[in-house]
Coordinates of C-alpha atoms and ligand atoms in Angstrom, one line a residue:
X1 CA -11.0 110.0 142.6
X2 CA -10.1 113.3 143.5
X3 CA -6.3 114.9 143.2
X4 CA -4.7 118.6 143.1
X5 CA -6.6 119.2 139.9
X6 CA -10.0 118.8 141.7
X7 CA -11.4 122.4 141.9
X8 CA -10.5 124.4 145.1
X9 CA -14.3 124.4 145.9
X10 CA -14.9 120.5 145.5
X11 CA -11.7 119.7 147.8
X12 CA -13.0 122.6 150.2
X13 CA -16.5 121.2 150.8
X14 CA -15.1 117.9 150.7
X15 CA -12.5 118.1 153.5
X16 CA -15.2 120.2 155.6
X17 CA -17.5 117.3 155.3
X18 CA -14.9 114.6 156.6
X19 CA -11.9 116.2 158.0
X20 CA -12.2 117.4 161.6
X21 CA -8.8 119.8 162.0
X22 CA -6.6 120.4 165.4
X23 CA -7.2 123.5 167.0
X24 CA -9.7 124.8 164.9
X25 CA -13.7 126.0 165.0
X26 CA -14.8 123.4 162.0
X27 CA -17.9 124.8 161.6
X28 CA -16.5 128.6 161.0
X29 CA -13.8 127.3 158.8
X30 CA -16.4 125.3 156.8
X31 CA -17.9 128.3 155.9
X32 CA -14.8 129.9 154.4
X33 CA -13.2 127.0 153.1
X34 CA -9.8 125.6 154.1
X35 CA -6.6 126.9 152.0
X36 CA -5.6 124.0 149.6
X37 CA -1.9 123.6 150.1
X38 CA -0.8 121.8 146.9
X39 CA 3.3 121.8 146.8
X40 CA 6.2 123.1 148.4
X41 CA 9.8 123.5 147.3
X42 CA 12.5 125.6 149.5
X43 CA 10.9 127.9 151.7
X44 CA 7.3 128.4 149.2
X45 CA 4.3 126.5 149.7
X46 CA 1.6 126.6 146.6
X47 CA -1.9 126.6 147.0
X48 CA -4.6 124.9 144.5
X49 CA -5.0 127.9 143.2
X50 CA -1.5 128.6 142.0
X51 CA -0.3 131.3 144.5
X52 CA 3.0 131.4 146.2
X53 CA 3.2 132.0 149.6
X54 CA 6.0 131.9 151.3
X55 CA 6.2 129.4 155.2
X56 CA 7.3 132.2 157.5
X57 CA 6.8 129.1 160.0
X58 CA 8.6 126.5 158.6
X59 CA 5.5 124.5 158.8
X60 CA 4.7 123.8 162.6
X61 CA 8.3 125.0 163.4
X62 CA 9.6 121.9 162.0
X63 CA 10.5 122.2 157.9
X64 CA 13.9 123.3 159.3
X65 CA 16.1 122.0 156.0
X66 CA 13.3 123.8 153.6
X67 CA 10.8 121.9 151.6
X68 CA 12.1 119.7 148.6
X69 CA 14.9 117.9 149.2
X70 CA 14.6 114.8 147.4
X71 CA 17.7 113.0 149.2
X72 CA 14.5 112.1 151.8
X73 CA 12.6 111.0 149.6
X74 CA 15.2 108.6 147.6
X75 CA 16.6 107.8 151.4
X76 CA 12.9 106.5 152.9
X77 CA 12.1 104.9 149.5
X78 CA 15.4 102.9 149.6
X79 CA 14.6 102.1 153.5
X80 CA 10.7 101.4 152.9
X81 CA 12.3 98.5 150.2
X82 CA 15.0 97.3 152.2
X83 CA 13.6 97.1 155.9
X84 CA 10.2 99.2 155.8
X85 CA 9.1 98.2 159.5
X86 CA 10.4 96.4 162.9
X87 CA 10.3 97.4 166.2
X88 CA 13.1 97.2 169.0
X89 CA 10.6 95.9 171.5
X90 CA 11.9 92.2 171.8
X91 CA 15.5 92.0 172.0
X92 CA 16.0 93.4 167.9
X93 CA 17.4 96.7 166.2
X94 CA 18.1 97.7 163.2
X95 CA 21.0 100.0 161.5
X96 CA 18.7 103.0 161.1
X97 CA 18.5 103.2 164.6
X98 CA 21.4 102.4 165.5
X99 CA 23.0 105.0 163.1
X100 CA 20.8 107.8 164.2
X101 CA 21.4 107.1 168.1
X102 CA 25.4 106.9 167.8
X103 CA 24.6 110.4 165.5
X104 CA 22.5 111.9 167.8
X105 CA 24.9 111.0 170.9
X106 CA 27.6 112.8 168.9
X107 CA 25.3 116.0 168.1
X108 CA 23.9 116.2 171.6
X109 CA 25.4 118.5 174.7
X110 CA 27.2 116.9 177.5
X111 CA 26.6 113.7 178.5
X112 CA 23.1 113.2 176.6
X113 CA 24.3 109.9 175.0
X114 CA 21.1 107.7 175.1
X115 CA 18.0 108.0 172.7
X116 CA 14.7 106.9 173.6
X117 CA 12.3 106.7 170.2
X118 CA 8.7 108.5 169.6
X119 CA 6.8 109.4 167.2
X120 CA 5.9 112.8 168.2
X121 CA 6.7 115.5 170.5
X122 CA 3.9 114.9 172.9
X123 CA 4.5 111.3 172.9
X124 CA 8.3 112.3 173.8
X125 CA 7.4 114.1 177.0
X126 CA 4.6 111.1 177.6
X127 CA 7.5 109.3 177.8
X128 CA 9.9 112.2 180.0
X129 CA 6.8 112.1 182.2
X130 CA 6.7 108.5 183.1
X131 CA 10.5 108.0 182.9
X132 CA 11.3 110.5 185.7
X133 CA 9.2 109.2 188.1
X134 CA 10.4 105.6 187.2
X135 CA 14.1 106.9 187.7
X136 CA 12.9 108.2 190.9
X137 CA 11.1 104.9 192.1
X138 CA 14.8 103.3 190.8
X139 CA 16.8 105.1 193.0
X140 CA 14.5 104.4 196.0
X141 CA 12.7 107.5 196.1
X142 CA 9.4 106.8 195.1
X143 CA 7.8 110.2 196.8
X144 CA 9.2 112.4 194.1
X145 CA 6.7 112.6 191.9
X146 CA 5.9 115.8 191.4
X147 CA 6.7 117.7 188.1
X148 CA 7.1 121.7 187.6
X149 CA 6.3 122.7 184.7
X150 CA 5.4 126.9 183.3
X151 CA 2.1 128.6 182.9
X152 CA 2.2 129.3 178.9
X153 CA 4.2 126.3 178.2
X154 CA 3.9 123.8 175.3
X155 CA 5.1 120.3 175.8
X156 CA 2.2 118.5 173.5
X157 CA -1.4 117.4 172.9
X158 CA -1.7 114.2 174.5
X159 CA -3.3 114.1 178.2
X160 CA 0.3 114.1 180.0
X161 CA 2.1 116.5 178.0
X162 CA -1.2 118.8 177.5
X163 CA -1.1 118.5 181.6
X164 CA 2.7 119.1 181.8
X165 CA 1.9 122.4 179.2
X166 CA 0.3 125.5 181.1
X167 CA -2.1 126.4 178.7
X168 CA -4.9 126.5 180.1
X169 CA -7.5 126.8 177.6
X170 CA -6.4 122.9 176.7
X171 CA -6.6 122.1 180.8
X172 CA -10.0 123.6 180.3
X173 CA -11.5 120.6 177.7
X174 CA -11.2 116.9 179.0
X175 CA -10.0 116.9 182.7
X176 CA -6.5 117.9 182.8
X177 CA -3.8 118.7 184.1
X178 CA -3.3 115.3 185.8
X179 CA -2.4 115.0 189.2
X180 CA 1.2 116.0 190.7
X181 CA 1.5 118.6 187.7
X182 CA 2.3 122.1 188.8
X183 CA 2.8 125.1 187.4
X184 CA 4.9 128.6 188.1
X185 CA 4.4 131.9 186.1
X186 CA 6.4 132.2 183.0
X187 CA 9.1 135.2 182.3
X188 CA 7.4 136.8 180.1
X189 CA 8.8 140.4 180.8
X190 CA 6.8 142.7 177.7
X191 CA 3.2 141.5 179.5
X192 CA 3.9 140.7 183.1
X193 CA 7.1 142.3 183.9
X194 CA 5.1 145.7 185.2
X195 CA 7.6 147.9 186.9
X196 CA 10.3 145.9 187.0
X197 CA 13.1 145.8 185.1
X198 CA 13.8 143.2 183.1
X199 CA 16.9 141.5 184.8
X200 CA 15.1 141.9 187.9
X201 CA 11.5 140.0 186.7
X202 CA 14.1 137.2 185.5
X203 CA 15.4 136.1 189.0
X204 CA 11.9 136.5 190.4
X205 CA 10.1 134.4 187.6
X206 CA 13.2 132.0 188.6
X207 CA 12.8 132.1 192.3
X208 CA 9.1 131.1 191.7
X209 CA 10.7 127.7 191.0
X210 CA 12.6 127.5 194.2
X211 CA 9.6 128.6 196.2
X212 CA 7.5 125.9 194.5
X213 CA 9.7 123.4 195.6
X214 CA 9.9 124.6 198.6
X215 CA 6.1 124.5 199.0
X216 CA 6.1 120.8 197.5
X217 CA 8.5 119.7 199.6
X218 CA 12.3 119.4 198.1
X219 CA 12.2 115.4 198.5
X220 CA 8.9 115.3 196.7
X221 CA 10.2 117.2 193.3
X222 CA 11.1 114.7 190.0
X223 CA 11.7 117.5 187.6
X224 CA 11.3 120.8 185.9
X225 CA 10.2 121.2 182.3
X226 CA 11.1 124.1 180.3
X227 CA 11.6 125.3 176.6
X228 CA 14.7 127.0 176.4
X229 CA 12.4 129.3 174.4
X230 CA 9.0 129.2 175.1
X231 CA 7.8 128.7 171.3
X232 CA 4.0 128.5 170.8
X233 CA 3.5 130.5 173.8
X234 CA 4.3 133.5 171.8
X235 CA 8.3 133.2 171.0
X236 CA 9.2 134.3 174.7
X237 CA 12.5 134.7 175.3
X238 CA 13.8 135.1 179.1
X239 CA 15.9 137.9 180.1
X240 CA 19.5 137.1 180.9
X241 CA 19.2 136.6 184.8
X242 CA 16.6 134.0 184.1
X243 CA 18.3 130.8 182.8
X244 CA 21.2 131.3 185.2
X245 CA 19.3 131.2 188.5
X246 CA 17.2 128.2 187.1
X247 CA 20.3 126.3 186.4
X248 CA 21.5 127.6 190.2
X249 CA 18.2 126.5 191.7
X250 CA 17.9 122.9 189.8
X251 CA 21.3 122.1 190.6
X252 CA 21.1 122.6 194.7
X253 CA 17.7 120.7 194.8
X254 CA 19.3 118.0 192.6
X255 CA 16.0 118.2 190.7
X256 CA 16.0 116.4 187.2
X257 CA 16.1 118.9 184.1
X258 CA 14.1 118.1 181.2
X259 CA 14.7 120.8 178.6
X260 CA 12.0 120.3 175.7
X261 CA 14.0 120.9 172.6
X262 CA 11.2 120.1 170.5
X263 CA 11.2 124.0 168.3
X264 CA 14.6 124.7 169.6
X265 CA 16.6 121.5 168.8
X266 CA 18.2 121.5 165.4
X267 CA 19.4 125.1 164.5
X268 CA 16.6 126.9 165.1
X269 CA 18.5 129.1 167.7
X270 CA 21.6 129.0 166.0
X271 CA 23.2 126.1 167.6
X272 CA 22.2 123.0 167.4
X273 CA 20.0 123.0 170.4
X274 CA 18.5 125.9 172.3
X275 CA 20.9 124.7 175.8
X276 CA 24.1 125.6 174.3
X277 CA 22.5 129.1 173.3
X278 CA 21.3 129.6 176.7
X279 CA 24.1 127.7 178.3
X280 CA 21.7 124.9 180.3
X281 CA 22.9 121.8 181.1
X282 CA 19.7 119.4 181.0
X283 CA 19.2 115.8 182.0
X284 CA 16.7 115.0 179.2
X285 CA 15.8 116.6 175.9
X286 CA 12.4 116.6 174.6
X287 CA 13.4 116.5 170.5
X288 CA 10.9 116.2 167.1
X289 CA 10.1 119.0 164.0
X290 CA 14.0 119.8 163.3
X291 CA 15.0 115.9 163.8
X292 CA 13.5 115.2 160.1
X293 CA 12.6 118.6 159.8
X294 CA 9.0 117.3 159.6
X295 CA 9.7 115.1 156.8
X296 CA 8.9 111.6 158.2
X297 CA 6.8 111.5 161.9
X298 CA 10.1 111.4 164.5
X299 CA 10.7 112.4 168.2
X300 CA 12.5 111.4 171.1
X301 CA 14.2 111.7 174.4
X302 CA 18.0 111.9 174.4
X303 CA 19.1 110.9 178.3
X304 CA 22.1 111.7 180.6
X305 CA 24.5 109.0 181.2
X306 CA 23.4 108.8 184.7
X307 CA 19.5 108.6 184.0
X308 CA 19.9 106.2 180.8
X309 CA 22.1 104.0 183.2
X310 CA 19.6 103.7 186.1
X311 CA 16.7 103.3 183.9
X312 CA 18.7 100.4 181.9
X313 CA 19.2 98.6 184.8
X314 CA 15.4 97.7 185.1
X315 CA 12.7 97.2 182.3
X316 CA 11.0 100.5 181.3
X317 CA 7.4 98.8 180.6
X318 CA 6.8 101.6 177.7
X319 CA 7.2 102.6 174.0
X320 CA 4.8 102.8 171.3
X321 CA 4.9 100.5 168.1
X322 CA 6.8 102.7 165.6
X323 CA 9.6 104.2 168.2
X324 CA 12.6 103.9 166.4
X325 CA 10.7 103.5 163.2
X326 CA 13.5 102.6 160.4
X327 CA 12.1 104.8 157.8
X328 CA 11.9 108.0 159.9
X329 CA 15.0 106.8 161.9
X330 CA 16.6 106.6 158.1
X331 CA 15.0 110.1 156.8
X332 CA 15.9 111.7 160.1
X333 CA 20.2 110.9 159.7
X334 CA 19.8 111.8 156.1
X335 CA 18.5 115.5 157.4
X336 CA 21.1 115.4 160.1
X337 CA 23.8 114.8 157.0
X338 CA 22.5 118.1 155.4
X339 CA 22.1 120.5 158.5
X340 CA 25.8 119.3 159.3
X341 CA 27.3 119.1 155.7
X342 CA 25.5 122.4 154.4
X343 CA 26.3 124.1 157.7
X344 CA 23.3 125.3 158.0
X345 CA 23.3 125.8 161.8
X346 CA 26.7 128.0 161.2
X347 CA 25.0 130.1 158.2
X348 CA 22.3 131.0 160.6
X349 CA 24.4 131.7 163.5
X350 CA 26.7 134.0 162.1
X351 CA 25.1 135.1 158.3
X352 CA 21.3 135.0 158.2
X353 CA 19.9 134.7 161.2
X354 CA 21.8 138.5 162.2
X355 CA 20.3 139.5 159.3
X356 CA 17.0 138.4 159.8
X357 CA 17.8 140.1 163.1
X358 CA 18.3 143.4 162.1
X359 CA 15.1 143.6 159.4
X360 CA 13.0 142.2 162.1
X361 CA 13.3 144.9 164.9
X362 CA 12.8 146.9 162.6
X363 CA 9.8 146.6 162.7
X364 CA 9.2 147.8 166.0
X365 CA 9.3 151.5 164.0
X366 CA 5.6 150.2 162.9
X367 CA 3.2 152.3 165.5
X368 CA 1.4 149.0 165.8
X369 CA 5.0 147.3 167.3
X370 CA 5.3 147.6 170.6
X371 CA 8.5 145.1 170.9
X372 CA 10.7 142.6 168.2
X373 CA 12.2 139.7 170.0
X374 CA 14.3 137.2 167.9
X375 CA 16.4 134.6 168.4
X376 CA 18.2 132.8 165.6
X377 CA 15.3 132.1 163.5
X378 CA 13.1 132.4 166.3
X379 CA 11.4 135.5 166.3
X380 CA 8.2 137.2 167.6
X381 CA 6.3 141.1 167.5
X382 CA 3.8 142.5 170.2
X383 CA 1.2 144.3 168.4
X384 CA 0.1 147.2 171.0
X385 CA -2.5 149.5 170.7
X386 CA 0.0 152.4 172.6
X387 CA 3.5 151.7 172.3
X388 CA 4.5 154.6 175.2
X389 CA 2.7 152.6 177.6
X390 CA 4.0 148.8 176.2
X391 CA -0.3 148.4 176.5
X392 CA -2.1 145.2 175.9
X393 CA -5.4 145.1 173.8
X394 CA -8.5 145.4 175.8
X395 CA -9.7 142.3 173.8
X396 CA -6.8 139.7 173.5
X397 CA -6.2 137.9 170.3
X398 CA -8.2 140.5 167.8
X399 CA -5.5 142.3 166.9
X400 CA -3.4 139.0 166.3
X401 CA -6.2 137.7 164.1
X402 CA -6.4 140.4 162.1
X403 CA -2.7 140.5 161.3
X404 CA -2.3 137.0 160.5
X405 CA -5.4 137.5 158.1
X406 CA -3.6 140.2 156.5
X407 CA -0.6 138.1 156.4
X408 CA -2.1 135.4 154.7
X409 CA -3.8 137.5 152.1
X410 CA -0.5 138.8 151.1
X411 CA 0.8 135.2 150.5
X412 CA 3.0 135.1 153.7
X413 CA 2.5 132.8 156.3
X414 CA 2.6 134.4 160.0
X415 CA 1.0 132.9 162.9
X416 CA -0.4 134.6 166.0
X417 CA -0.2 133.9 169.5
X418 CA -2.9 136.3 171.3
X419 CA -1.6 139.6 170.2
X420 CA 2.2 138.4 169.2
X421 CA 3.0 137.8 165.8
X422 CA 5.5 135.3 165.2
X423 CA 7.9 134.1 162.8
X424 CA 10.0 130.4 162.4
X425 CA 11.1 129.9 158.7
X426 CA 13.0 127.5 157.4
X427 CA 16.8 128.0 158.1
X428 CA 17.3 127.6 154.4
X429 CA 15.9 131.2 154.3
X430 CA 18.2 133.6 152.0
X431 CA 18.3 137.3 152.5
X432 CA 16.0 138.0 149.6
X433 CA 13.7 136.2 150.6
X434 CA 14.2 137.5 154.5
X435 CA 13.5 140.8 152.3
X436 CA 10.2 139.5 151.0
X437 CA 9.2 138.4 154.4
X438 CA 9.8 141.5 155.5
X439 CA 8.5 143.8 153.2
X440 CA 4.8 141.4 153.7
X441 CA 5.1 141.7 157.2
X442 CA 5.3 145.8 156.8
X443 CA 2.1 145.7 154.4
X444 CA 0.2 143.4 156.6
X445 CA 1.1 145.6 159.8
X446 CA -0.2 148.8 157.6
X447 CA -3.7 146.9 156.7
X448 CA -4.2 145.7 159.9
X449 CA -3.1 149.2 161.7
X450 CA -6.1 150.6 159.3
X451 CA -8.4 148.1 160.2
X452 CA -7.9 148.6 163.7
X453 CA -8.2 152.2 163.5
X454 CA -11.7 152.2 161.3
X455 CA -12.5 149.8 164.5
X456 CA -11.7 152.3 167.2
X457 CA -9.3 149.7 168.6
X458 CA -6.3 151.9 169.0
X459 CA -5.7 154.0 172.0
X460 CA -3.7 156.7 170.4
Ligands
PXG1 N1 7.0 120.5 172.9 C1 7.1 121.7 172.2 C2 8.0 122.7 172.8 C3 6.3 121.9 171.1 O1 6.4 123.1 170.5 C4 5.4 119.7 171.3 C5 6.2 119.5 172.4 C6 4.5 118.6 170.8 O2 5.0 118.0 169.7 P1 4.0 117.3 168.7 O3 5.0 116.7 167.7 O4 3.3 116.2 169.5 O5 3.1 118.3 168.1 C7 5.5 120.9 170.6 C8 4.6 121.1 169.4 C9 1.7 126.1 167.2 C10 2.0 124.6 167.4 O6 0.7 126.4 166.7 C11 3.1 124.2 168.1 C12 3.3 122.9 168.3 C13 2.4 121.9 167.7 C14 1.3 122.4 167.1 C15 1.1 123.7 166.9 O7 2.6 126.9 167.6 N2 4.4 122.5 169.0

């Protein structure tokens, strides 16, 4: 039996032999041998072979309340004892779900005051996917079925929210996107923003949406899907004019809004969802990560009044056999009770998160920095190989690599998106530890800035 007192090496060959892992190349990691995460406590992960590192990405975005806390664990133990499964499927409920729906419904902007349980964040917009176009059928439009969605986007793994995403290197593998899926360009300014300024590239990245409808047909349109902040696409933040005109456009088409909250929801930008940042007013919320800050599996969809009460009024034929699964319902309340009791949503608004602002452009004074973006605890760099000319590498993604190698040999966890550099610790972050991040993302920048020069990858 093996256990974290197996040797690194055993556990390495071991999990190469039977563990296939997402969004990798197996066979190259095989060789090198996967990192043995061991523990975690706060915002430091240990490996098997007793470093510290320290989660500059709170996971997958999600460890929002920090690693730890054992109120979850005594919570879900109490729950697994009392009530460990039932489902909601057949005319049941239970008080975990119950509780965390009347919470949630409290928490939520506006009128979002109905919950619809997953497991997942892909499963979530599975569900937004097939829940639009019901609404629509309900109301006696059964043409709109279309869905706009952003090139660059994230909405999940699964074959309708990996079709309602715009990456295409996942539409490449397995058929996808489905059909009646269609995508606009995304307002990424720093890349594709060329002569324009920014305000400017935000109401034409916007207006893409209203000629798309246009093209479609306005009677034919269900719904646009956005993050507030596009978060695995890089950490892309629109400028101002964008979320405005989007709002403008969605509300004259009376077009559905889905705004997937899924890295945004739960502090992350400071507020408790990404929509009151960016002042948007959705109809659905895609949530999961921050909603147990990744403690137990938990998503969902929190609905309008309007949408909740059309779609009550006939029988959904959907849900999967742990929505609204006690333990996670249970686990997720009891991290809603420490975000809201600890503020930790104010302490980043107004104390760490500006501070973690300040140190992080600061980087941009690295020559490899071309730009710092960051909001709340949502932050991303653009490595460039000429910062004069905001230039992209001729090879996309090797500069990225080599950072977040660098990163990771200096114990600090960083992840890369092409050639941006990203951060999303947990919110429980403190200053000196913002310090430490910091400092290891300097030292990482300097190695990889060395590397890239003994390559002949830099321009200047
Ligand atoms: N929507 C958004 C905005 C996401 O970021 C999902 C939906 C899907 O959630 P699930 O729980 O099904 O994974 C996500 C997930 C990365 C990375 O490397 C990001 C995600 C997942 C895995 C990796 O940035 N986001």
């Amino acid at each position: 039996m093996i256990s974290t007192n197996t040797p690194t090496d055993q556990l390495q060959r071991l999990d190469a032999a039977h563990h296939t892992h997402p969004f990798t190349n197996n066979a190259e990691l095989a060789e090198k041998g996967a990192r043995v995460i061991t523990r975690a406590e706060g915002c430091w992960l240990t490996d098997s072979d007793g470093n510290r590192i320290l989660d500059g990405m709170a996971g997958l975005w999600c460890v929002n309340i920090g690693y730890g806390r054992h109120e979850l664990a005594e919570v879900a133990r109490r729950q697994m004892e009392e009530l460990p499964y039932y489902n909601t499927f057949f005319q049941t409920t239970h008080v975990p779900a119950i509780a965390l729906s009347q919470k949630l419904a409290e928490l939520a902007p506006g009128d979002l005051n109905h919950v619809m349980y997953s497991c997942s964040g892909s499963e979530a917009n599975d569900t937004n996917l097939r829940l639009v176009r019901t609404y629509w059928e309900a109301k006696g439009q059964p043409q709109r079925k279309a869905i706009i969605s952003r090139w660059n986007a994230y909405h999940g793994s699964s074959v309708g929210s990996a079709s309602l995403g715009g990456m295409k290197g996942m539409h490449m593998q397995g058929g996808l996107p489905i059909p009646d899926i269609h995508h606009i360009d995304q307002p990424n300014w720093y890349l594709e923003g060329g002569d324009l300024s920014p305000e400017e590239f935000g109401l034409e990245r916007a207006r893409q949406l209203e000629a798309k409808i246009q093209e479609l047909g306005p009677d034919n349109v269900a719904a646009f899907i956005a993050e507030p902040v596009q978060g695995a696409g890089g950490v892309i933040i629109a400028p101002e004019t964008y979320w405005p005109e989007i709002q403008r456009i969605v509300d004259e088409y009376g077009i559905l809004l889905i705004a997937d909250e899924v890295i945004c929801g739960f502090g992350r930008t400071g507020n408790w969802f990404g929509t009151e940042t960016l002042n948007i007013r959705p109809h659905i919320m895609t949530m999961a990560k921050g909603l147990s800050s990744g403690y137990q599996p938990i998503g969902g969809s929190m609905l309008c009044d309007e949408v909740a009460q059309v779609i009550n009024q006939i029988e959904f034929n959907h849900g999967y056999t742990y929505s609204s699964h006690p333990v996670a319902a249970a686990v997720a309340l009891e991290n809603l009770r420490i975000l809201e009791e600890e503020h930790i949503v104010d302490t980043v608004r107004t104390d760490t998160g500006p501070y973690l602002k300040e140190k992080f452009e600061s980087l941009t004074d690295h020559p490899l920095v071309g730009e710092a973006k960051i909001i709340g605890m949502m932050g991303s760099i653009a490595l460039t190989p000429d910062k004069s000319a905001r230039a992209a590498f001729k090879d996309p993604g090797t500069a990225g690599f080599v950072c977040r190698e660098r990163c990771f040999a200096n114990n600090l966890v960083m992840r890369h998106v092409y050639d941006r550099m990203i951060i999303s610790p947990p919110l429980v972050i403190s200053k000196e530890e913002i310090d430490i991040l910091i400092a290891r993302a300097w030292k990482a920048l300097d190695e990889t800035y060395s590397e890239l020069k003994a390559n002949g990858v830099l321009n200047a």
